[in-house]
Short mmCIF file of C-alpha atoms in Angstrom, two decimals:
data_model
loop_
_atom_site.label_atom_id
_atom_site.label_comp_id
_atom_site.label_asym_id
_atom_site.label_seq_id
_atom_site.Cartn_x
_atom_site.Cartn_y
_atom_site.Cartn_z
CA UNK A 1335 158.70 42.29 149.82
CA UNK A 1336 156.15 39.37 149.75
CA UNK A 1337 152.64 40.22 149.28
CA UNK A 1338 150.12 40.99 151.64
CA UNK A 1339 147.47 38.59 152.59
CA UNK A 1340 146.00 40.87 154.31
CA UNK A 1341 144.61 43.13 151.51
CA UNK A 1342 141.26 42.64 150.13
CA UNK A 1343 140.84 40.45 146.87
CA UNK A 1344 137.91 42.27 145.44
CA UNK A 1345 135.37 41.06 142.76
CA UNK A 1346 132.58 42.24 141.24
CA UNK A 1347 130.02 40.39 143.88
CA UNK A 1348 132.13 41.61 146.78
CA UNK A 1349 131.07 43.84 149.83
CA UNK A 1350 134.16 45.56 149.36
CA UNK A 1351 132.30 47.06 146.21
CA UNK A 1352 130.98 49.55 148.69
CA UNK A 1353 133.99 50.66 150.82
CA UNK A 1354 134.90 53.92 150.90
CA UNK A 1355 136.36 55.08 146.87
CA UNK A 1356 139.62 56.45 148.98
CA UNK A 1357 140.33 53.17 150.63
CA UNK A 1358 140.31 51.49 147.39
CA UNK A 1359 142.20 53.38 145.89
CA UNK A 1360 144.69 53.22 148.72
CA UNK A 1361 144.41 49.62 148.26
CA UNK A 1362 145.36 49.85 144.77
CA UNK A 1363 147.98 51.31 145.23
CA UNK A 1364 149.28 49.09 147.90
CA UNK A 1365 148.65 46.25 145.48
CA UNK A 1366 150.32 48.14 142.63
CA UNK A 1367 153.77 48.70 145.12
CA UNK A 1368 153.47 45.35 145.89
CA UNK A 1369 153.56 44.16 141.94
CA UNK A 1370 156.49 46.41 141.81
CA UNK A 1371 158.84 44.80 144.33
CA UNK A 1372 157.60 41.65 142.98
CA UNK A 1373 158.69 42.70 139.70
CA UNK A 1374 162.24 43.90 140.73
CA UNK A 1375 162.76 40.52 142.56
CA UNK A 1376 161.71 38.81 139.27
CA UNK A 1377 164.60 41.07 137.45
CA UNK A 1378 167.03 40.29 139.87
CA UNK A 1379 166.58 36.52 139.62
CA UNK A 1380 166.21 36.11 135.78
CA UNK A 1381 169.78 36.18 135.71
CA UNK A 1382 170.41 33.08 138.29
CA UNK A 1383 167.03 31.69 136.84
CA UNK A 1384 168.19 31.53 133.18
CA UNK A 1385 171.94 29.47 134.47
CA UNK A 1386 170.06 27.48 136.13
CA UNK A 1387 168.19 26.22 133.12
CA UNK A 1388 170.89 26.65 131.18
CA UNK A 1389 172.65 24.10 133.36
CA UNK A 1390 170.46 21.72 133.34
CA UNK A 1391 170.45 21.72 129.18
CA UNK A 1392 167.18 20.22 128.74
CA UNK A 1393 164.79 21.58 126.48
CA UNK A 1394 161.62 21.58 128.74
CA UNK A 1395 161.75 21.54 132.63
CA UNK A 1396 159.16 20.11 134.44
CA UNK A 1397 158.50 20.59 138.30
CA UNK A 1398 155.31 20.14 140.23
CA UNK A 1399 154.56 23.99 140.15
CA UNK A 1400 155.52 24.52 136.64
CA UNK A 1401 157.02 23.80 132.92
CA UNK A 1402 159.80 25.66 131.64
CA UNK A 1403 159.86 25.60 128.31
CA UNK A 1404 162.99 26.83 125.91
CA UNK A 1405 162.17 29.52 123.02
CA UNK A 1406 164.15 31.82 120.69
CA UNK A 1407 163.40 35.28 121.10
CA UNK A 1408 162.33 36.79 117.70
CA UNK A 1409 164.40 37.14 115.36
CA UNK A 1410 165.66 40.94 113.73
CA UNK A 1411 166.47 41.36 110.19
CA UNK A 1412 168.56 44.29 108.36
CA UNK A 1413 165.78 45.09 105.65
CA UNK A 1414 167.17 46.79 102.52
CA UNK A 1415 166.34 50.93 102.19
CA UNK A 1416 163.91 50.28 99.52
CA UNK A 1417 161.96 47.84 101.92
CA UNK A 1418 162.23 50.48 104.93
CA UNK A 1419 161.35 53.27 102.41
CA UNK A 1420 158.01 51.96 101.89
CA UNK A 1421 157.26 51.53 105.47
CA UNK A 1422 157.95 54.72 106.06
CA UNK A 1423 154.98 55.34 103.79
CA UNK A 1424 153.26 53.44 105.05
CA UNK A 1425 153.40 54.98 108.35
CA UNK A 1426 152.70 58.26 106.80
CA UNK A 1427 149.29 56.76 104.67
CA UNK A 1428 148.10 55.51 108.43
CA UNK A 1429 149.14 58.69 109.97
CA UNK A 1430 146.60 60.55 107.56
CA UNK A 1431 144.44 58.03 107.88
CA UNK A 1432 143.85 57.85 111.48
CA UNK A 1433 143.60 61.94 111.58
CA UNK A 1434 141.08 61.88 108.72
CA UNK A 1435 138.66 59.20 110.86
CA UNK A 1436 137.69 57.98 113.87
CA UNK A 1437 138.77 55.16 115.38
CA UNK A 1438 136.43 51.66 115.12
CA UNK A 1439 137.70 50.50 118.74
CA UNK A 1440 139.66 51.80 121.44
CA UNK A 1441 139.71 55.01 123.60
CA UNK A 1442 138.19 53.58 126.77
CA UNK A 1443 138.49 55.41 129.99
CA UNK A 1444 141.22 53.78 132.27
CA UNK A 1445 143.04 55.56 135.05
CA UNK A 1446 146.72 55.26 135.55
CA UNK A 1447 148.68 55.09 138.92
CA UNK A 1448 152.41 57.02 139.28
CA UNK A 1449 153.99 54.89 142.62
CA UNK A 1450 155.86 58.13 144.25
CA UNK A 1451 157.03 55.63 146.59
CA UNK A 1452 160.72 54.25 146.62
CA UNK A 1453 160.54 50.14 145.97
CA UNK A 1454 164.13 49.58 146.75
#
């Protein structure tokens, strides 16, 4: 699926500010399918996409469009129990914490949308 140029880009200025609240949301959630197949055609590529790169065995790639730059992924260590023990704590001291106070930040409003639609 390719996206729709159809579909209104709206910004804050924009006469589409005063459509109808159903239509936008429709129009949300048209743009949120969209991401969606957009998304799985990104996950089905990555694996081409990253041989490709690989093959050409540089360590940036530079097209007109874009540079592809090559980075380790984090590294993961095996921490010793007494190390993990005291996170553990730790998570328990901010656990208390946070249900003895209120939060400085946070907690704003946002609505979430649930695609019912297959994107296959």
């Amino acid at each position: 699926m390719k996206l729709d140029a159809n579909l209104p880009i709206l910004s804050a200025d924009s006469p589409a500010n005063l459509l109808d609240p159903i239509d936008i949301i429709h129009t949300m959630i048209d743009l949120r399918a969209q991401l969606a197949a957009l998304e799985q055609q990104v996950q089905a590529l990555q694996p081409a996409f990253y041989a490709a790169c690989t093959a050409l065995n540089l360590e940036k790639i530079a097209t007109e469009r874009a540079t592809i730059s090559r980075k380790l992924t984090p590294g993961k260590w095996a921490y010793p129990a007494e190390i993990m023990e005291q996170e553990d704590l730790l998570k328990q001291l901010k656990s208390q914490f946070q249900q003895a106070h209120e939060p400085i930040g946070g907690r704003e409003i946002i609505w979430a949308i649930k695609l019912l639609l297959a994107t296959a």
